[in-house]
Coordinates of N, CA and C and ligand atoms in Angstrom, one line a residue:
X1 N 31.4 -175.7 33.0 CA 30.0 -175.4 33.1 C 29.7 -174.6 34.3
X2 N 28.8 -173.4 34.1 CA 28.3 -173.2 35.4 C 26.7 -172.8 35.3
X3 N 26.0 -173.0 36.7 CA 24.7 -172.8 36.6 C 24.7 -171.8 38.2
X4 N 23.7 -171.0 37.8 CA 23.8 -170.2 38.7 C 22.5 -169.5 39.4
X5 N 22.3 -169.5 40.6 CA 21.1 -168.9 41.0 C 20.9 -167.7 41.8
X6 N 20.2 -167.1 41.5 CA 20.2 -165.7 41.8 C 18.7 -165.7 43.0
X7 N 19.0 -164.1 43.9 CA 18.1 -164.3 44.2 C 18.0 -163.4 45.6
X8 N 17.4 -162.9 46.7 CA 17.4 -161.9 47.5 C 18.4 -163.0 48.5
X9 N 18.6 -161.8 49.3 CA 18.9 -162.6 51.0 C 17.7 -163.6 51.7
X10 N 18.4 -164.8 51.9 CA 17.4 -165.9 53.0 C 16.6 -166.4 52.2
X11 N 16.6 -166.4 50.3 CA 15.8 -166.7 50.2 C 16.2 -168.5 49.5
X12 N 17.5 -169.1 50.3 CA 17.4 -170.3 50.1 C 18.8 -170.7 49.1
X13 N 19.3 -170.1 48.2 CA 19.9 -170.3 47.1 C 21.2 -170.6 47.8
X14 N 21.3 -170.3 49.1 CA 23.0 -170.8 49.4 C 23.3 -172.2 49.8
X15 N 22.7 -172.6 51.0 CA 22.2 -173.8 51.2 C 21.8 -174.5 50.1
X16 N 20.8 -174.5 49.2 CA 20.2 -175.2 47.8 C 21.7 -175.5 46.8
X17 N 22.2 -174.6 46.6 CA 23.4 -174.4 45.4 C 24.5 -175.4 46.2
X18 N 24.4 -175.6 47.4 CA 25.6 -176.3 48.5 C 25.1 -178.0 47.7
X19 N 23.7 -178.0 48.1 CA 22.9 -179.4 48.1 C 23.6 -180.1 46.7
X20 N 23.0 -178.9 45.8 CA 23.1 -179.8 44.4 C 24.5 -179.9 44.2
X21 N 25.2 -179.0 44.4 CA 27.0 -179.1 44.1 C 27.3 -180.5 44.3
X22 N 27.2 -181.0 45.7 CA 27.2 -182.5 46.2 C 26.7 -183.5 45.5
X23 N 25.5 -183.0 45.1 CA 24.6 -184.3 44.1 C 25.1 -184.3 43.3
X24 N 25.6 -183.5 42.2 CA 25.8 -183.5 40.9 C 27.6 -183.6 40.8
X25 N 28.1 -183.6 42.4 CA 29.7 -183.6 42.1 C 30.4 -182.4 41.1
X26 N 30.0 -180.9 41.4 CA 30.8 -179.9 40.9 C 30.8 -179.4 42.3
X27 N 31.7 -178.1 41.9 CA 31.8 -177.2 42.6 C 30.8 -176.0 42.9
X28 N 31.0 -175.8 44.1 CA 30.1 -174.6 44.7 C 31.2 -173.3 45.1
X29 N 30.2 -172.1 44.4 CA 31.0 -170.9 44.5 C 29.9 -170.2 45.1
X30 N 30.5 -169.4 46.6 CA 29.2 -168.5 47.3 C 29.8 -167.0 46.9
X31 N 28.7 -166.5 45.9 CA 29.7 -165.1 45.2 C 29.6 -163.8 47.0
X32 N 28.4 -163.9 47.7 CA 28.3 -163.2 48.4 C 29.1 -163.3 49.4
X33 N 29.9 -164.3 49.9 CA 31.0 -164.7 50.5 C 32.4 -164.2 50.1
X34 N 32.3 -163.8 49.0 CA 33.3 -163.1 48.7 C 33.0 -161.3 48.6
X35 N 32.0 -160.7 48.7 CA 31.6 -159.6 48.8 C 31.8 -159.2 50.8
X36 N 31.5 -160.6 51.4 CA 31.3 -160.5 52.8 C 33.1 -160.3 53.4
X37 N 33.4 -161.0 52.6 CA 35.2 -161.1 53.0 C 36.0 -159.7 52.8
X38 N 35.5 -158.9 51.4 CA 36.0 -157.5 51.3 C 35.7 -156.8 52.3
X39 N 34.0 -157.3 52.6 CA 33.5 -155.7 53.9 C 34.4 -156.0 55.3
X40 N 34.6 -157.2 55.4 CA 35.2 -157.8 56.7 C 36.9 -157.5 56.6
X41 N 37.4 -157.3 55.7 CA 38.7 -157.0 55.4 C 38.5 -155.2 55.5
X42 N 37.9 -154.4 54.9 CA 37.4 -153.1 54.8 C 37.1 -152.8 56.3
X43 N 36.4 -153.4 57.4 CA 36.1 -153.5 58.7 C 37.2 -153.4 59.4
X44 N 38.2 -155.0 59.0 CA 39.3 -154.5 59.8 C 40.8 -153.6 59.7
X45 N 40.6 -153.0 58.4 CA 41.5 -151.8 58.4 C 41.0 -150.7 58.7
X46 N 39.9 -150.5 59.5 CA 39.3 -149.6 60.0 C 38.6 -148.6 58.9
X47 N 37.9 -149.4 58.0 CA 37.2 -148.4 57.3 C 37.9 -147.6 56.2
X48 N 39.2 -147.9 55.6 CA 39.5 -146.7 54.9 C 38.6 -145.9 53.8
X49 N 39.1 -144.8 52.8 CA 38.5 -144.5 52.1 C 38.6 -145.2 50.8
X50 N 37.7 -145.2 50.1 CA 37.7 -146.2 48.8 C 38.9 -146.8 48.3
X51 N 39.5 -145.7 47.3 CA 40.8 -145.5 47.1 C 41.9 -146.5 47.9
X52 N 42.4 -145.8 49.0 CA 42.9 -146.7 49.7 C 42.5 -147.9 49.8
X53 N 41.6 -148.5 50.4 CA 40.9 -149.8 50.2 C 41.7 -150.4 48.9
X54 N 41.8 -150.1 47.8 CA 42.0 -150.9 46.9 C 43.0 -150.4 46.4
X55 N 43.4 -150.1 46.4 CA 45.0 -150.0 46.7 C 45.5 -150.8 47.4
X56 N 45.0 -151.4 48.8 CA 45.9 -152.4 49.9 C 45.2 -153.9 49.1
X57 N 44.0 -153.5 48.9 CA 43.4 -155.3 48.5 C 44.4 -156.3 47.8
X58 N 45.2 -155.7 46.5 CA 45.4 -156.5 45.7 C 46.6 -157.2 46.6
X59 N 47.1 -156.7 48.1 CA 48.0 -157.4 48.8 C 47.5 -159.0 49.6
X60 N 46.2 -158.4 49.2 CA 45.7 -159.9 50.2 C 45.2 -161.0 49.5
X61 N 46.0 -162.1 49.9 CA 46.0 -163.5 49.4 C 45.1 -164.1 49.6
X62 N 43.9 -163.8 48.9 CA 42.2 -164.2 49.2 C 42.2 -166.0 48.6
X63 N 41.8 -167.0 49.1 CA 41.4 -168.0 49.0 C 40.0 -168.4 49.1
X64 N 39.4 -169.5 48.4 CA 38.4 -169.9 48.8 C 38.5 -171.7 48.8
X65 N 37.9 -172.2 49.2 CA 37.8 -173.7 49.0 C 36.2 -174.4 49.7
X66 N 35.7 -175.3 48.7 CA 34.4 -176.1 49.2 C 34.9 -177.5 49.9
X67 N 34.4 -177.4 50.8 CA 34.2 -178.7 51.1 C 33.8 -178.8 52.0
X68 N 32.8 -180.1 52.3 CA 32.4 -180.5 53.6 C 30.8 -180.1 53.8
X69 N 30.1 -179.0 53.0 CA 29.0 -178.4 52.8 C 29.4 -176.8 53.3
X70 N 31.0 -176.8 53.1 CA 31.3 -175.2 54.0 C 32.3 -174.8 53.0
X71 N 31.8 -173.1 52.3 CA 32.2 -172.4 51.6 C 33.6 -171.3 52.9
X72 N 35.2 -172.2 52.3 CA 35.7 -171.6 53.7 C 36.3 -170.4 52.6
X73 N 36.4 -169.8 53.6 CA 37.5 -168.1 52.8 C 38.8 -168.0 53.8
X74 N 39.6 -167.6 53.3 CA 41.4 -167.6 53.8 C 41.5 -166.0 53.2
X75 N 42.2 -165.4 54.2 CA 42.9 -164.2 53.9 C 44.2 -164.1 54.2
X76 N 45.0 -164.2 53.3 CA 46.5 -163.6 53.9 C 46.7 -164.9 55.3
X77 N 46.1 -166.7 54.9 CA 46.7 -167.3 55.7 C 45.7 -167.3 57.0
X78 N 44.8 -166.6 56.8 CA 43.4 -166.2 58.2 C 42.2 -166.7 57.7
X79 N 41.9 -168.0 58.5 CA 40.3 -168.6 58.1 C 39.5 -167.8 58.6
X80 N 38.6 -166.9 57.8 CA 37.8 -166.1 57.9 C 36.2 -166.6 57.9
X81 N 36.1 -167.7 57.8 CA 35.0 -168.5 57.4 C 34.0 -167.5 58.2
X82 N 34.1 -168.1 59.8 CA 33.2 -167.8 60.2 C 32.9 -166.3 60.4
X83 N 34.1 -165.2 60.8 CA 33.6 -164.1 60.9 C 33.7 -162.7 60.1
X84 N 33.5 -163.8 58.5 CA 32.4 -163.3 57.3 C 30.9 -163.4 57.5
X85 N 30.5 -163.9 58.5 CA 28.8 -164.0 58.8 C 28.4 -163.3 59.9
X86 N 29.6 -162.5 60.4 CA 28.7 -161.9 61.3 C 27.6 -161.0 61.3
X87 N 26.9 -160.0 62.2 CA 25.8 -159.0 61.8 C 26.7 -157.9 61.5
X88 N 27.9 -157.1 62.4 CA 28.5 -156.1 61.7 C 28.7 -156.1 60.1
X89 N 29.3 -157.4 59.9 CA 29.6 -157.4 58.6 C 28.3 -157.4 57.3
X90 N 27.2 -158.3 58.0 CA 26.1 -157.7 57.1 C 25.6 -156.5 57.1
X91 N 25.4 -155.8 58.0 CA 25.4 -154.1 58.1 C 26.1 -153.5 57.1
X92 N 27.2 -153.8 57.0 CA 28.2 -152.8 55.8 C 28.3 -153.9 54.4
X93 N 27.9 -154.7 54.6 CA 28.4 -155.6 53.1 C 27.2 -155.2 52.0
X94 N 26.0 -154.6 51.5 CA 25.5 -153.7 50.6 C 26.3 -152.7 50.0
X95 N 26.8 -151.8 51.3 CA 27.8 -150.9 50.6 C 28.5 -151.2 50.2
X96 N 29.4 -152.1 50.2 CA 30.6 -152.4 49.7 C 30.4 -153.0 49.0
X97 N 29.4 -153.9 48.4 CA 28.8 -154.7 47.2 C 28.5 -153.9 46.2
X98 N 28.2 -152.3 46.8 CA 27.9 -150.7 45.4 C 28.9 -150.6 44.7
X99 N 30.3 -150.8 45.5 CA 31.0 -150.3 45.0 C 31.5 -151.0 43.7
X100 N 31.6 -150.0 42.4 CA 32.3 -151.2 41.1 C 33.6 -151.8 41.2
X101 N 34.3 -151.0 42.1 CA 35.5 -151.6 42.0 C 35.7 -153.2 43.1
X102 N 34.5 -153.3 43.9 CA 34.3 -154.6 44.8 C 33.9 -155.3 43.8
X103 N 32.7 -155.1 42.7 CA 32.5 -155.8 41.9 C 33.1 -156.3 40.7
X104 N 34.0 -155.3 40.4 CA 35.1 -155.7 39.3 C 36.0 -157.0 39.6
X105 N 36.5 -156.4 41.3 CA 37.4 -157.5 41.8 C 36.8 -158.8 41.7
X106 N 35.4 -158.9 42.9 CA 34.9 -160.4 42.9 C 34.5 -160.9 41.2
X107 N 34.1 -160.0 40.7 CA 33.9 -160.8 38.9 C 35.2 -161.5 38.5
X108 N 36.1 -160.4 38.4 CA 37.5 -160.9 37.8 C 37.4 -162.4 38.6
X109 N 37.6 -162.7 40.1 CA 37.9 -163.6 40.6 C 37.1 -165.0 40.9
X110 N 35.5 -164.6 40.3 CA 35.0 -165.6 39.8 C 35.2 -166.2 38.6
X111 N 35.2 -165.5 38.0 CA 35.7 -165.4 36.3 C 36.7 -166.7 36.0
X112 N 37.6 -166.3 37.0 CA 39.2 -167.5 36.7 C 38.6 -168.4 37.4
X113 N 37.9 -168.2 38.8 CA 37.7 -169.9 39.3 C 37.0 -170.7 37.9
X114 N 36.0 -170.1 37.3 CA 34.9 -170.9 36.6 C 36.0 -171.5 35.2
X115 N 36.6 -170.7 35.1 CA 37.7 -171.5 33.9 C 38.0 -172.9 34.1
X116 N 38.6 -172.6 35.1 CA 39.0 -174.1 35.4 C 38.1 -175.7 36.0
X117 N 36.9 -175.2 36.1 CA 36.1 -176.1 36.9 C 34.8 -176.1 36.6
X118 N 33.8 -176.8 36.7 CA 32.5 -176.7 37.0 C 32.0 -176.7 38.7
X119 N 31.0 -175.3 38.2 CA 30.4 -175.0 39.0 C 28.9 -174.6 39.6
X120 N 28.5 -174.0 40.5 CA 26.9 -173.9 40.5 C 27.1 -172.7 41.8
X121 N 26.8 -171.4 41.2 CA 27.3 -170.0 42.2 C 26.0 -169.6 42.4
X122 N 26.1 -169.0 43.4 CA 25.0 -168.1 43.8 C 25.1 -167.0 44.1
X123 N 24.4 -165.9 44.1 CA 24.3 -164.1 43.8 C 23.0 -163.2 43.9
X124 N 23.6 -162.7 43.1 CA 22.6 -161.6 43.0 C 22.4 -160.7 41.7
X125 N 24.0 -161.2 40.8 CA 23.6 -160.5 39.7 C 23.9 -161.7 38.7
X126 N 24.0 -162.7 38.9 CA 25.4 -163.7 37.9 C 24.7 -164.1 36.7
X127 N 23.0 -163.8 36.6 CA 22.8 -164.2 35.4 C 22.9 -163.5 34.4
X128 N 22.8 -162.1 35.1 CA 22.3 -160.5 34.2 C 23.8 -160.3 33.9
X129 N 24.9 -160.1 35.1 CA 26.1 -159.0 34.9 C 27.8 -160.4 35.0
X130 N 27.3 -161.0 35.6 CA 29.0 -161.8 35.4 C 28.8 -163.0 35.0
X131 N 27.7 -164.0 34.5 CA 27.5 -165.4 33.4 C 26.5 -165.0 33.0
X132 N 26.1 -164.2 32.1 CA 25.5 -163.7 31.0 C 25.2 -165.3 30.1
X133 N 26.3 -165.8 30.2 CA 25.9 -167.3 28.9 C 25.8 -168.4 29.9
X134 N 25.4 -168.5 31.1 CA 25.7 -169.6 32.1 C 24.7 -170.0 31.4
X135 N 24.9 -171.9 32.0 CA 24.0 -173.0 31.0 C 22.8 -173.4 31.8
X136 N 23.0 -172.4 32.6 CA 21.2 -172.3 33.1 C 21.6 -171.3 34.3
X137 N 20.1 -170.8 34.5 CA 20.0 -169.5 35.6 C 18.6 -169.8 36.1
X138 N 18.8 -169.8 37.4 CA 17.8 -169.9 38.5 C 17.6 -168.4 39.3
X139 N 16.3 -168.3 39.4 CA 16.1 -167.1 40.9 C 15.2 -167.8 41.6
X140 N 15.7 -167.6 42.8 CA 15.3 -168.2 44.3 C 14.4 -166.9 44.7
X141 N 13.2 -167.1 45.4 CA 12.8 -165.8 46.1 C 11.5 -166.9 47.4
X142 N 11.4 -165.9 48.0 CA 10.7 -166.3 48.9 C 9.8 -165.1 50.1
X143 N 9.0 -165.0 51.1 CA 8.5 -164.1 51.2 C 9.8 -163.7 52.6
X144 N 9.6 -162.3 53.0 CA 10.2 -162.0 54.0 C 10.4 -162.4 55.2
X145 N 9.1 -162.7 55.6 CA 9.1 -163.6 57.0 C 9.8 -164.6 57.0
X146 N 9.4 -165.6 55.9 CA 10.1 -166.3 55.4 C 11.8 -166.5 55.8
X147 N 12.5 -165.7 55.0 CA 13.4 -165.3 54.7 C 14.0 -164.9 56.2
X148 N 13.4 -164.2 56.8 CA 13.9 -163.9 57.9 C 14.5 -164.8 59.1
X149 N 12.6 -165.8 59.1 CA 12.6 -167.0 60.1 C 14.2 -167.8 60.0
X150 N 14.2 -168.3 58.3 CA 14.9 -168.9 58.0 C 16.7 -168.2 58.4
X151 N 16.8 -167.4 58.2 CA 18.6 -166.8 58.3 C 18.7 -166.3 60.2
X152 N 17.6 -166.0 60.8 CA 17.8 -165.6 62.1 C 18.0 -167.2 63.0
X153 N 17.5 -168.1 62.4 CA 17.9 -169.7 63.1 C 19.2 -169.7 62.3
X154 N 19.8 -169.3 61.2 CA 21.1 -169.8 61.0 C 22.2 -168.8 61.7
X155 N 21.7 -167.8 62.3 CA 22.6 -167.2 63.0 C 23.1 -167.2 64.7
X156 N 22.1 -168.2 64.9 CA 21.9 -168.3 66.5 C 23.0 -168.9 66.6
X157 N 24.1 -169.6 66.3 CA 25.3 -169.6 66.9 C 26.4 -168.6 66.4
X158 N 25.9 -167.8 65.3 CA 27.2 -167.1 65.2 C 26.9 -165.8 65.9
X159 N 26.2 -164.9 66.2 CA 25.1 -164.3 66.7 C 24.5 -164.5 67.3
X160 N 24.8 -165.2 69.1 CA 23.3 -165.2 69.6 C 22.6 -164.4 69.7
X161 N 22.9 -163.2 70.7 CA 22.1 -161.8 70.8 C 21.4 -161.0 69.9
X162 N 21.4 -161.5 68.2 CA 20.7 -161.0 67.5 C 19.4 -161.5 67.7
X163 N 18.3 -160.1 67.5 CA 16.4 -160.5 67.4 C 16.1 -160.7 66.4
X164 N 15.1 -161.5 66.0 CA 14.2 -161.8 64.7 C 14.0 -160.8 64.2
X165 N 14.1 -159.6 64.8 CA 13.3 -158.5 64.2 C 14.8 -157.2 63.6
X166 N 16.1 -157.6 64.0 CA 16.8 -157.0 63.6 C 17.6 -157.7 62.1
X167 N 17.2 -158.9 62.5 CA 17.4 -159.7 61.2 C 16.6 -159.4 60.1
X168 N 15.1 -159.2 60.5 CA 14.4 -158.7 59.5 C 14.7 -157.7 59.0
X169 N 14.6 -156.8 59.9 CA 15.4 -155.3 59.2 C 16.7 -155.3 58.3
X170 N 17.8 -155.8 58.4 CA 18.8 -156.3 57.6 C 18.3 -157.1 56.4
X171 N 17.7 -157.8 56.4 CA 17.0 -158.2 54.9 C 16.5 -157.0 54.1
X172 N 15.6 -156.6 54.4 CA 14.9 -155.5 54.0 C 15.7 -154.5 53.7
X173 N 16.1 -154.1 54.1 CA 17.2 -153.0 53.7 C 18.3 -153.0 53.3
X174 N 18.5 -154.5 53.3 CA 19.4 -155.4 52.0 C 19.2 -155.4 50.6
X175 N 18.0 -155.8 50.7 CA 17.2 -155.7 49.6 C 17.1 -154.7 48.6
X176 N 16.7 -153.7 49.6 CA 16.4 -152.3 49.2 C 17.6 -151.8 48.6
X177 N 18.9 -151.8 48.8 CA 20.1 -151.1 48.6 C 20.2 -152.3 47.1
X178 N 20.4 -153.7 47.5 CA 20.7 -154.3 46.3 C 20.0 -154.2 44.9
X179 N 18.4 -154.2 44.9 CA 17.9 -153.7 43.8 C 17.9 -152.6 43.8
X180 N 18.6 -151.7 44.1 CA 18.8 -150.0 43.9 C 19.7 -149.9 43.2
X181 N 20.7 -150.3 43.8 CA 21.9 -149.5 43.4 C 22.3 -149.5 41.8
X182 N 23.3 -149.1 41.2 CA 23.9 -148.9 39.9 C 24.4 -149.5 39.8
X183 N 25.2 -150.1 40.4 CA 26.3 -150.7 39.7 C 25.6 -152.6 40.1
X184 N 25.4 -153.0 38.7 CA 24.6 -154.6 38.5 C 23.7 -154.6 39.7
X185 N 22.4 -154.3 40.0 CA 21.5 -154.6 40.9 C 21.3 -156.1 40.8
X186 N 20.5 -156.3 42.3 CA 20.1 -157.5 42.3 C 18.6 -157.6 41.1
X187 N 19.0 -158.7 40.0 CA 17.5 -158.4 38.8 C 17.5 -160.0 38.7
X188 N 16.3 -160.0 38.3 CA 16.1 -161.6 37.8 C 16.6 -161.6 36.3
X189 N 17.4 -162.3 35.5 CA 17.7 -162.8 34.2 C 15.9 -163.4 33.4
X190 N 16.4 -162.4 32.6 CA 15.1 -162.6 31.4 C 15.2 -164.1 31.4
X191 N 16.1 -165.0 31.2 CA 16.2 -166.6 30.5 C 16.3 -167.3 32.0
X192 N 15.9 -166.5 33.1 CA 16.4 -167.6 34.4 C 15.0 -168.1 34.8
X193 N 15.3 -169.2 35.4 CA 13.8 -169.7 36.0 C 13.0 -169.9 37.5
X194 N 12.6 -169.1 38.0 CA 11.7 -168.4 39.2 C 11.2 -169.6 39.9
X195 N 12.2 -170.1 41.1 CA 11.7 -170.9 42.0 C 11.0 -170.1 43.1
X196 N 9.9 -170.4 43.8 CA 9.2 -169.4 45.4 C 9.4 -170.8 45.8
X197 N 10.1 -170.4 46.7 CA 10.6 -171.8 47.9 C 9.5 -171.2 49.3
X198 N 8.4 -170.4 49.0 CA 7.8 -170.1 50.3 C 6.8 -171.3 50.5
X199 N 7.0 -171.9 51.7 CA 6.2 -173.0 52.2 C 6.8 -174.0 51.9
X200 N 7.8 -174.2 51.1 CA 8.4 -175.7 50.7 C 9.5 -176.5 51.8
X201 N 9.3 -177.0 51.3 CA 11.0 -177.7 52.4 C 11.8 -177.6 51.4
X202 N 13.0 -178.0 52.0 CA 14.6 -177.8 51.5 C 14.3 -178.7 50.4
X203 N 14.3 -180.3 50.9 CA 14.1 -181.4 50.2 C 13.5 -181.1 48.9
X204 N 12.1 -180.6 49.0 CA 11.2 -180.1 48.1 C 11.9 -179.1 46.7
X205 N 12.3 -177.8 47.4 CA 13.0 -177.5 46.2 C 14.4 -177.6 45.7
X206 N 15.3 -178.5 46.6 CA 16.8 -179.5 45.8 C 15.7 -180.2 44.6
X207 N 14.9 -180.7 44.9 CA 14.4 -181.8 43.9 C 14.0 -181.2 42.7
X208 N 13.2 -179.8 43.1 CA 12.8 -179.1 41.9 C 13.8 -178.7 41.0
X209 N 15.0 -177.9 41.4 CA 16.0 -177.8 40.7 C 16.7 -179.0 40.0
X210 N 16.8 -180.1 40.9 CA 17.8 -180.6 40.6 C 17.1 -181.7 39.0
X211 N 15.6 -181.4 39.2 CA 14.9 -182.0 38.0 C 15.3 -181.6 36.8
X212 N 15.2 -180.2 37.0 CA 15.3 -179.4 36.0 C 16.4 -179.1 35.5
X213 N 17.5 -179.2 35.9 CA 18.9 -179.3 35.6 C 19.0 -180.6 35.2
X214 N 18.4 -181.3 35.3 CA 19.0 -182.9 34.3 C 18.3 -182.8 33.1
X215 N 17.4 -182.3 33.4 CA 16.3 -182.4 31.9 C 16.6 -181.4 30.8
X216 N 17.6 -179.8 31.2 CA 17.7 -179.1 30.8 C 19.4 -179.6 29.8
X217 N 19.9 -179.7 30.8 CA 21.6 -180.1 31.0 C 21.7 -181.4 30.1
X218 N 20.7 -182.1 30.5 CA 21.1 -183.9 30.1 C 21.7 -184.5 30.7
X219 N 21.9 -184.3 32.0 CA 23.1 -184.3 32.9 C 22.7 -185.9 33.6
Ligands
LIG1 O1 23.4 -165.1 52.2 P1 22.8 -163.7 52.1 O2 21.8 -163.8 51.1 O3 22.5 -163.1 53.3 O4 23.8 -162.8 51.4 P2 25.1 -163.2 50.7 O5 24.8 -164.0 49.5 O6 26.1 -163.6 51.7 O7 25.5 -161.7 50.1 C1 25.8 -160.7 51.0 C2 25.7 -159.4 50.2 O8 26.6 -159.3 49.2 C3 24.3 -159.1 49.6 O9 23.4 -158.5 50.4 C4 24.7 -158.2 48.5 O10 24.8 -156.9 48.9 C5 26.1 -158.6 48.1 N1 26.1 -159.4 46.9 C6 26.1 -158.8 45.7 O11 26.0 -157.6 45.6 N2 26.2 -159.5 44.5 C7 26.3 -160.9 44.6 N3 26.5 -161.5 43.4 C8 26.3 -161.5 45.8 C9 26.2 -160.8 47.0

């Protein structure tokens, strides 16, 4: 089974998708944590050119594992957890999210986790371009400030030195690249269902989902 919620940066869906995973006892897959772990692997080979890039990837022993409420990533034996969230790395993780051959890879490699397990992923494209038949589809959205307030308090330890206002900018131009680009933009799924978590609490919309996924599910 997988259910999956789509939806901009900050606007709630990672945190949310962690919550219900726990309630409902499946698994949580953070698709952008794997887009973050390429740029951060792409970072630390110094940038190559595309080509190259992928050419060396298929050498590295990418892992993931849930637990604890923490989506950890392993490379090549290296817990990358945390510095997959840094600001460098959101600076360049758009671009590398253009690229099809990033997206071929993380598809393929969600693809096999969901075989074997049930899960509840979050994205940007998973209802339109990689679970097209998922057994339900959510989009999370919320207003920018919003969105902002919310990810610049989650970064104050990994990041202190970052401003509200550079954070903002990184959304926004997050944004802008992800519903642009060609290759699977960030889109809401015709069949998905449009939560606005602006003004709500956390509590408020786990509940709303998590209604609607028993009623829908039978779960
Ligand atoms: O948590 P936040 O919303 O900041 O972003 P994320 O989910 O960690 O994803 C980081 C970036 O990966 C996004 O800004 C997108 O550029 C890209 N991404 C994507 O292209 N497709 C996905 N399914 C998930 C993430």
């Amino acid at each position: 089974m997988i259910i999956v919620i789509d939806g901009p940066a900050g606007s709630g869906k990672s945190s949310t998708a962690r919550e219900i995973a726990d309630r409902l006892n499946i698994q949580f897959l953070d698709s952008g944590a794997l887009y973050r772990a390429l740029t951060f692997l792409w970072i630390r080979n110094n940038k190559p050119d595309k080509a190259t890039f992928f050419e060396i990837l298929p050498e590295t022993d990418l892992k993931t594992e849930y637990r604890n409420q923490t989506f950890f990533v392993n490379a090549n034996g290296d817990d990358i957890t945390s510095d997959i969230r840094s600001h460098n790395v959101a600076n360049y993780v758009s671009k590398v999210a253009s690229w099809p051959e990033a997206r071929a890879f993380v598809n393929q490699y969600m693809r096999n986790l969901v075989q074997k397990n049930a899960y509840v992923a979050d994205g940007r494209d998973l209802g339109t371009a990689v679970f097209p038949d998922a057994n339900l589809k959510f989009y999370m959205d919320a207003s920018i400030e919003e969105r902002a307030r919310r990810r610049f308090a989650e970064m104050k330890n990994s990041d202190p030195n970052v401003t509200l206002e550079e954070v903002k900018d990184n959304l926004r131009s997050r944004d802008q690249a992800d519903q642009n680009r060609k290759a699977d933009p960030l889109k809401k799924a015709n069949d998905a269902i449009v939560i606005d978590t602006t003004g709500k609490t956390f509590e408020e919309q786990v509940q709303e989902i998590i209604l609607i996924i028993k009623e829908k599910l039978k779960l």
